[in-house]
Amino acid sequence: MTTKVSPLAPKSYAEMPVLRGVRMATAEAGIKYKNRTDVLLMVFDQPASVAGVFTKSKCPSAPVDFCRKNLSHGKARGVVVNSGNANAFTGVKGRAATDLTANSAAAALGCGENEIYLASTGVIGEPLDATKFSGVLDDMASRATGDFWFEAAKAIMTTDTYPKVATRSADIGGVPVTINGIAKGAGMIAPDMATMLSFVVTDAAIASQALQAMLSAGVEPSFNSMTVDSDTSTSDTLMLFATGAAAADGQAEIADANDPALDGFKVALNALLKDLAIQVARDGEGATKMLEITVTGAESDAAAKTIALSIANSPLVKTAAAGEDANWGRIVMAVGKAGEAADRDRLAIWFGDVRVAVNGERDQGYSEEAASAVMKKQDIPVRVDLGLGSGKATVWTCDLTKEYVAINGDYRS
Amino acid sequence: MTTKVSPLAPKSYAEMPVLRGVRMATAEAGIKYKNRTDVLLMVFDQPASVAGVFTKSKCPSAPVDFCRKNLSHGKARGVVVNSGNANAFTGVKGRAATDLTANSAAAALGCGENEIYLASTGVIGEPLDATKFSGVLDDMASRATGDFWFEAAKAIMTTDTYPKVATRSADIGGVPVTINGIAKGAGMIAPDMATMLSFVVTDAAIASQALQAMLSAGVEPSFNSMTVDSDTSTSDTLMLFATGAAAADGQAEIADANDPALDGFKVALNALLKDLAIQVARDGEGATKMLEITVTGAESDAAAKTIALSIANSPLVKTAAAGEDANWGRIVMAVGKAGEAADRDRLAIWFGDVRVAVNGERDQGYSEEAASAVMKKQDIPVRVDLGLGSGKATVWTCDLTKEYVAINGDYRS
């Protein structure tokens, strides 16, 4: 297992402000790791509004099933997240583990089990010993504190090489509100899901239904536009909570996601989701390069996204990036295999500002040197114009390196 | 570039019999490689029946366009194949190159350009200098010989570590016939296409339409059930020729693919196609393990194949195989992400004969030792039963190793 921090890690981390209405604590429950925190408890002092999006896997984890069931209740008092074991494909034992964990958390917080949300990340198929939580949750509830975001992000890491945090502020009807988020994820990352695990909290007063609408819309151009290895986890969970603490400053609760008062909030929320998603892509297992792939001129935005993801998921494109090889032929290949309309003879391709191909062949002014210079950078913008319509999309991915193979060829042991 | 032969290479090669009606020659045209043959000419003494299946890429190579156009003519006199340059995404220059090559070959063989078939494999996007062929084709035509299959297979290799040949015999109406085939391919290999390049010839007398029907059916459980890296080439070409030489022994030409006289021939043809396809998968770039993935109990054969390919293309499954890790949780993940119906709680998974999971959780009798013993083998059978219906499919793939990354991170340079 690597201990090196990704070369693409942020140079500095956001200063995470305290957010009224939520407190956190972490503990070493010894699920799998030794000498590090592996369980996080988030506590909402008052019942918080709640929204969630989850993996589209047909084989979801027990915690995903559990959260989906509770969402209809619409209120949250606590979240328990553990790393080291995904509690996925664990059958009746998995359901027993979620029940026991929720029961312990509800007892610690004095609330109903339907106000508890759970997430687990780590190995699939190993039974999770939930009795390890029962011993620590009471204590965690009593010492939970608001100034703990960075520690919270650290407790949920698995193969992540750095914790992922982000914060934004907005204004609702003249009242300032804050949004804080954490995320984890480095492998088994693909779109068409929420993400690995991410928890976002605001002190705004917003009803669950409106939160859900904003979250479902916001996940598309952020977490669902990011891929590390095309593999979709059984456990992907993105949740958004609103503590409503800003009501004390006179912010009237908003029930409708289309309320114009939320316009600024949506911009801030979407920026935060994108920030976290890109942090996950930048921590892709073994990553040394970040690719931002933009497809323009497609028949539709959806077609553009399919093509962009075909490029982002191509092992040959990703290994070329690792080798700093301006191999634009592989971009052509990935466009061709995507299955969406493409006209070879209208295709143009750029690495950074260097146009390498146009009208279906190598650019007349092609300079291997100029293209290679772009590939040597840590951040590589790739653009493909299809010349067919106005559809466009941007996705993010990392390169495929020997280190990815090393990390994943030896993960369980 | 690796020079080591794949550990999965055949222990011995088929003795390729001379096949009446076809002769071959190879030459060093210096397209890209030095000191090795890189161009193959196949000559049919009499016009041969012809069938072909090609890449489904929306950005096909110039030779693929050229072959598609000529197929309607229905007769073949010659095939020119080169390695080192794919003549793909080369715009008008690419079409000029195919025209010039066909023109030179037609002159050398004294036939029409519409009786010539072309295939190119290698780098995409570099203009192909077809004048290099014009100098050698005349000479090749005069020295072409029947006992040359192995040399032919060698001339079309790119990153292949061994040549791929196969032969079968059959009986049509009491007359013995032979089928010989060659193939190349090691990377940029994925189904939903023909293959990389493969050329199959029989001396049977069979009309083009019947050949095409048999080839289109035969490609599905062979080349289209095999994946190295999920990337579909712009150049995939599989062609089947019938010289009709067996007519001299009294074999009456068969025009209808459903003619019962072809039953034995179809069995032999399908076996040969599968043989070649598996040889390609076993030469997957950097491969050290061969995975045969069988999915049973799916809602339909098509659903089984989608799930089998989801497993076969998963980087996490393939890296686990490279690490000899019996990480069946990743099989669950790949089943879940395939999008086809699956019931987590009915799923069962085997590595070899070792059942590792059943009814949605780890097998009660699970033995890490027994599962790991299977993973240490070179050939790893994986079976997943979905418990839903009677749909089934088998696909083949190789593991994903650091060597794959090394080969593809440094391919062009």
Coordinates of C-alpha atoms in Angstrom, one line a residue, chain A residues 62-376:
Chain A
A62 CA -26.3 -2.8 3.2
P63 CA -25.8 0.8 4.4
V64 CA -27.0 2.1 1.0
D65 CA -30.2 0.0 1.4
F66 CA -30.6 1.3 4.9
C67 CA -30.2 5.0 3.9
R68 CA -32.6 4.7 1.0
K69 CA -35.2 3.3 3.4
N70 CA -34.8 6.1 5.9
L71 CA -34.8 9.0 3.4
S72 CA -38.6 8.9 3.2
H73 CA -38.7 9.9 6.9
G74 CA -37.0 13.1 5.9
K75 CA -35.1 14.0 9.0
A76 CA -31.6 13.3 10.3
R77 CA -30.1 13.4 13.7
G78 CA -26.9 11.4 13.1
V79 CA -24.6 9.9 10.5
V80 CA -22.2 7.0 11.2
V81 CA -19.5 6.4 8.7
N82 CA -16.7 3.8 8.8
S83 CA -13.7 3.0 6.7
G84 CA -12.0 -0.4 6.3
N85 CA -15.1 -2.5 5.6
A86 CA -17.9 -1.7 3.1
N87 CA -20.5 -4.0 4.6
A88 CA -21.4 -5.0 1.0
F89 CA -22.4 -8.4 -0.2
T90 CA -22.7 -9.5 3.5
G91 CA -26.2 -10.9 3.2
V92 CA -28.3 -11.1 6.4
K93 CA -25.2 -10.4 8.5
G94 CA -24.9 -7.1 6.7
R95 CA -28.5 -6.1 7.5
A96 CA -27.9 -7.2 11.2
A97 CA -24.8 -4.9 11.2
T98 CA -26.7 -1.9 10.0
D99 CA -29.5 -2.5 12.4
L100 CA -27.1 -2.8 15.4
T101 CA -25.1 0.3 14.4
A102 CA -28.3 2.4 13.9
N103 CA -29.6 1.1 17.2
S104 CA -26.4 2.1 19.1
A105 CA -26.3 5.5 17.4
A106 CA -30.0 6.2 18.1
A107 CA -29.4 5.3 21.8
A108 CA -26.4 7.5 22.0
L109 CA -28.2 10.5 20.5
G110 CA -31.7 9.8 21.9
C111 CA -33.5 9.7 18.6
G112 CA -35.2 7.2 16.4
E113 CA -33.3 4.7 14.2
N114 CA -35.0 6.2 11.2
E115 CA -33.1 9.5 11.9
I116 CA -29.7 7.7 11.5
Y117 CA -27.8 7.5 8.3
L118 CA -25.0 5.0 7.7
A119 CA -22.1 4.6 5.2
S120 CA -19.3 2.1 5.0
T121 CA -16.3 1.9 2.7
G122 CA -13.6 -0.6 2.3
V123 CA -13.4 -4.3 1.5
I124 CA -16.5 -6.0 0.0
G125 CA -17.7 -9.3 1.3
E126 CA -16.2 -9.4 4.7
P127 CA -18.7 -9.4 7.6
L128 CA -18.6 -6.1 9.5
D129 CA -18.4 -6.5 13.3
A130 CA -20.8 -3.7 14.3
T131 CA -20.2 -4.4 18.0
K132 CA -17.1 -2.4 17.6
F133 CA -19.2 0.7 17.2
S134 CA -21.5 0.2 20.2
G135 CA -18.6 0.7 22.5
V136 CA -17.5 4.0 21.1
L137 CA -20.6 5.8 19.9
D138 CA -21.8 7.0 23.4
D139 CA -18.4 8.6 24.1
M140 CA -18.3 10.1 20.6
A141 CA -21.7 11.7 21.0
S142 CA -20.7 13.4 24.2
R143 CA -17.4 14.8 22.8
A144 CA -18.6 15.8 19.3
T145 CA -17.5 19.3 18.3
G146 CA -18.1 21.7 15.5
D147 CA -14.5 22.5 14.6
F148 CA -13.7 19.0 13.3
W149 CA -14.2 18.9 9.5
F150 CA -10.6 18.0 8.6
E151 CA -10.4 15.2 11.2
A152 CA -13.8 13.9 9.9
A153 CA -12.5 13.8 6.3
K154 CA -9.4 11.9 7.5
A155 CA -11.4 9.2 9.4
I156 CA -13.3 8.1 6.2
M157 CA -10.2 7.7 4.0
T158 CA -9.3 4.3 2.6
T159 CA -6.7 4.3 -0.3
D160 CA -7.1 8.1 -0.3
T161 CA -3.7 9.9 0.0
Y162 CA -5.2 13.1 1.3
P163 CA -8.4 14.2 3.0
K164 CA -11.0 16.1 0.9
V165 CA -12.8 19.1 2.3
A166 CA -14.5 22.1 0.7
T167 CA -16.5 25.1 1.9
R168 CA -18.6 27.8 0.3
S169 CA -20.9 30.5 1.5
A170 CA -24.1 32.0 0.0
D171 CA -26.9 34.3 0.8
I172 CA -30.5 33.4 1.2
G173 CA -32.9 36.3 1.4
G174 CA -30.2 38.5 2.9
V175 CA -29.1 35.9 5.4
P176 CA -25.5 34.5 5.0
V177 CA -25.3 30.7 5.1
T178 CA -22.4 28.2 4.8
I179 CA -22.0 24.9 3.1
N180 CA -19.3 22.5 4.2
G181 CA -18.5 19.1 2.6
I182 CA -16.1 16.2 2.9
A183 CA -15.5 13.3 0.5
K184 CA -13.4 10.2 0.2
G185 CA -12.6 8.1 -2.8
A186 CA -9.6 7.1 -4.9
G187 CA -10.5 3.8 -6.7
M188 CA -13.6 2.1 -7.9
I189 CA -14.7 5.5 -9.0
A190 CA -17.0 5.9 -12.0
P191 CA -19.9 8.1 -12.8
D192 CA -23.6 7.1 -13.0
M193 CA -23.6 7.1 -9.3
A194 CA -23.3 9.6 -6.5
T195 CA -19.6 9.2 -5.7
M196 CA -17.7 7.1 -3.2
L197 CA -18.7 8.8 0.1
S198 CA -19.4 12.5 0.5
F199 CA -21.3 14.4 3.2
V200 CA -22.3 18.0 2.7
V201 CA -23.9 20.1 5.4
T202 CA -25.4 23.6 5.3
D203 CA -26.8 25.7 8.1
A204 CA -29.5 27.0 5.8
A205 CA -33.1 26.2 6.5
I206 CA -34.3 24.2 3.5
A207 CA -36.8 21.4 3.3
S208 CA -35.7 17.9 2.4
Q209 CA -37.6 17.8 -0.9
A210 CA -35.9 21.0 -2.1
L211 CA -32.5 19.7 -0.9
Q212 CA -33.1 16.5 -2.9
A213 CA -33.9 18.3 -6.1
M214 CA -30.8 20.5 -5.8
L215 CA -28.6 17.5 -5.0
S216 CA -29.9 15.3 -7.8
A217 CA -29.3 18.2 -10.3
G218 CA -25.9 19.1 -8.8
V219 CA -24.4 15.6 -8.9
E220 CA -24.6 15.4 -12.7
P221 CA -21.9 17.9 -13.7
S222 CA -19.8 17.1 -10.7
F223 CA -19.4 13.6 -9.2
N224 CA -21.1 12.0 -12.2
S225 CA -18.6 13.7 -14.6
M226 CA -15.6 12.2 -12.9
T227 CA -14.0 8.7 -13.4
V228 CA -10.9 7.1 -12.1
D229 CA -11.2 3.5 -13.4
S230 CA -14.7 3.1 -14.8
D231 CA -15.6 0.7 -11.9
T232 CA -18.8 1.6 -10.0
S233 CA -18.8 1.0 -6.2
T234 CA -21.5 -0.9 -4.4
S235 CA -21.4 1.8 -1.7
D236 CA -21.4 5.2 -3.4
T237 CA -23.2 7.7 -1.2
L238 CA -23.6 11.5 -1.4
M239 CA -25.7 13.1 1.2
L240 CA -26.7 16.7 1.8
F241 CA -28.0 17.9 5.2
A242 CA -29.5 21.2 6.2
T243 CA -29.4 22.0 9.9
G244 CA -31.7 25.0 9.6
A245 CA -29.6 26.9 12.1
A246 CA -29.7 30.0 9.9
A247 CA -33.4 30.3 10.9
A248 CA -32.1 32.0 14.0
D249 CA -30.9 34.8 11.9
G250 CA -34.3 35.2 10.3
Q251 CA -33.9 32.9 7.2
A252 CA -37.3 31.6 6.4
E253 CA -37.3 27.9 5.6
I254 CA -37.5 27.3 1.8
A255 CA -39.6 24.4 0.6
D256 CA -39.3 24.7 -3.2
A257 CA -36.1 24.1 -5.0
N258 CA -37.2 26.5 -7.7
D259 CA -37.6 29.4 -5.2
P260 CA -35.4 32.3 -6.7
A261 CA -34.1 32.9 -3.2
L262 CA -32.0 29.7 -3.7
D263 CA -30.3 30.9 -6.9
G264 CA -27.1 31.9 -5.1
F265 CA -27.2 28.8 -2.9
K266 CA -27.3 26.6 -5.9
V267 CA -24.3 28.2 -7.5
A268 CA -22.4 27.7 -4.2
L269 CA -23.6 24.1 -3.8
N270 CA -22.7 23.2 -7.3
A271 CA -19.2 24.8 -7.0
L272 CA -18.6 22.8 -3.8
L273 CA -19.7 19.5 -5.4
K274 CA -17.4 20.1 -8.3
D275 CA -14.6 21.0 -6.0
L276 CA -15.0 17.8 -4.0
A277 CA -15.4 15.7 -7.2
I278 CA -12.2 17.0 -8.7
Q279 CA -10.4 16.4 -5.4
V280 CA -11.5 12.8 -5.7
A281 CA -10.3 12.5 -9.3
R282 CA -7.0 14.1 -8.4
D283 CA -6.5 11.4 -5.8
G284 CA -7.1 8.6 -8.3
E285 CA -5.1 5.6 -7.3
G286 CA -1.6 5.9 -8.7
A287 CA -2.5 9.2 -10.5
T288 CA 0.3 11.5 -11.7
K289 CA -1.7 13.5 -14.2
M290 CA -5.2 15.1 -14.2
L291 CA -7.1 15.2 -17.5
E292 CA -9.9 17.6 -18.1
I293 CA -11.7 16.3 -21.2
T294 CA -14.1 18.7 -23.0
V295 CA -16.2 17.5 -25.9
T296 CA -17.9 20.2 -28.0
G297 CA -19.9 20.1 -31.2
A298 CA -21.7 16.9 -30.4
E299 CA -25.3 16.2 -31.4
S300 CA -26.4 16.7 -27.8
D301 CA -25.0 17.3 -24.3
A302 CA -25.7 13.6 -23.5
A303 CA -23.8 12.5 -26.6
A304 CA -20.9 14.8 -25.7
K305 CA -20.8 13.3 -22.2
T306 CA -20.8 9.7 -23.5
I307 CA -17.9 10.5 -25.8
A308 CA -16.0 12.4 -23.1
L309 CA -16.4 9.4 -20.7
S310 CA -15.3 7.0 -23.5
I311 CA -12.1 9.0 -23.7
A312 CA -11.7 9.3 -19.9
N313 CA -12.2 5.6 -19.4
S314 CA -10.0 4.4 -22.2
P315 CA -7.0 2.5 -20.7
L316 CA -5.0 3.4 -23.8
V317 CA -5.7 7.1 -23.5
K318 CA -4.9 6.9 -19.8
T319 CA -1.6 5.0 -20.2
A320 CA -0.5 7.4 -22.9
A321 CA -1.1 10.3 -20.4
A322 CA 1.0 8.4 -17.9
G323 CA 3.8 8.1 -20.5
E324 CA 3.4 11.8 -21.4
D325 CA 2.8 10.7 -25.0
A326 CA 0.7 13.1 -27.1
N327 CA -0.9 10.0 -28.8
W328 CA -4.0 11.7 -30.2
G329 CA -4.7 8.6 -32.4
R330 CA -6.1 7.0 -29.2
I331 CA -8.4 9.9 -28.7
V332 CA -9.8 9.2 -32.2
M333 CA -10.1 5.5 -31.2
A334 CA -12.1 6.4 -28.1
V335 CA -14.4 8.8 -30.0
G336 CA -15.0 6.1 -32.5
K337 CA -15.9 3.4 -30.0
A338 CA -18.3 5.6 -28.0
G339 CA -21.2 4.7 -30.3
E340 CA -22.4 8.3 -30.6
A341 CA -22.6 10.1 -33.9
A342 CA -19.1 11.3 -35.1
D343 CA -17.8 12.2 -38.5
R344 CA -14.1 11.3 -38.8
D345 CA -13.5 14.0 -41.3
R346 CA -14.9 16.9 -39.1
L347 CA -13.0 15.9 -36.0
A348 CA -10.6 18.3 -34.4
I349 CA -8.5 17.6 -31.3
W350 CA -6.5 19.9 -29.0
F351 CA -4.0 19.1 -26.1
G352 CA -4.1 22.4 -24.2
D353 CA -4.0 25.1 -26.9
V354 CA -2.2 22.9 -29.4
R355 CA -4.4 21.7 -32.1
V356 CA -3.1 18.3 -33.2
A357 CA -5.7 17.2 -35.6
V358 CA -8.4 18.9 -37.8
N359 CA -10.7 17.8 -40.6
G360 CA -10.0 14.1 -40.0
E361 CA -6.2 14.2 -40.2
R362 CA -3.1 15.5 -38.4
D363 CA -2.9 19.3 -38.2
Q364 CA -0.7 20.8 -41.0
G365 CA 1.1 22.8 -38.4
Y366 CA 1.4 19.8 -36.0
S367 CA 4.4 20.1 -33.7
E368 CA 5.2 17.0 -31.7
E369 CA 7.3 19.2 -29.5
A370 CA 4.4 21.6 -28.7
A371 CA 2.0 18.7 -28.0
S372 CA 4.6 16.9 -25.9
A373 CA 5.1 20.0 -23.8
V374 CA 1.4 20.0 -22.8
M375 CA 1.7 16.3 -21.9
K376 CA 4.5 17.0 -19.5

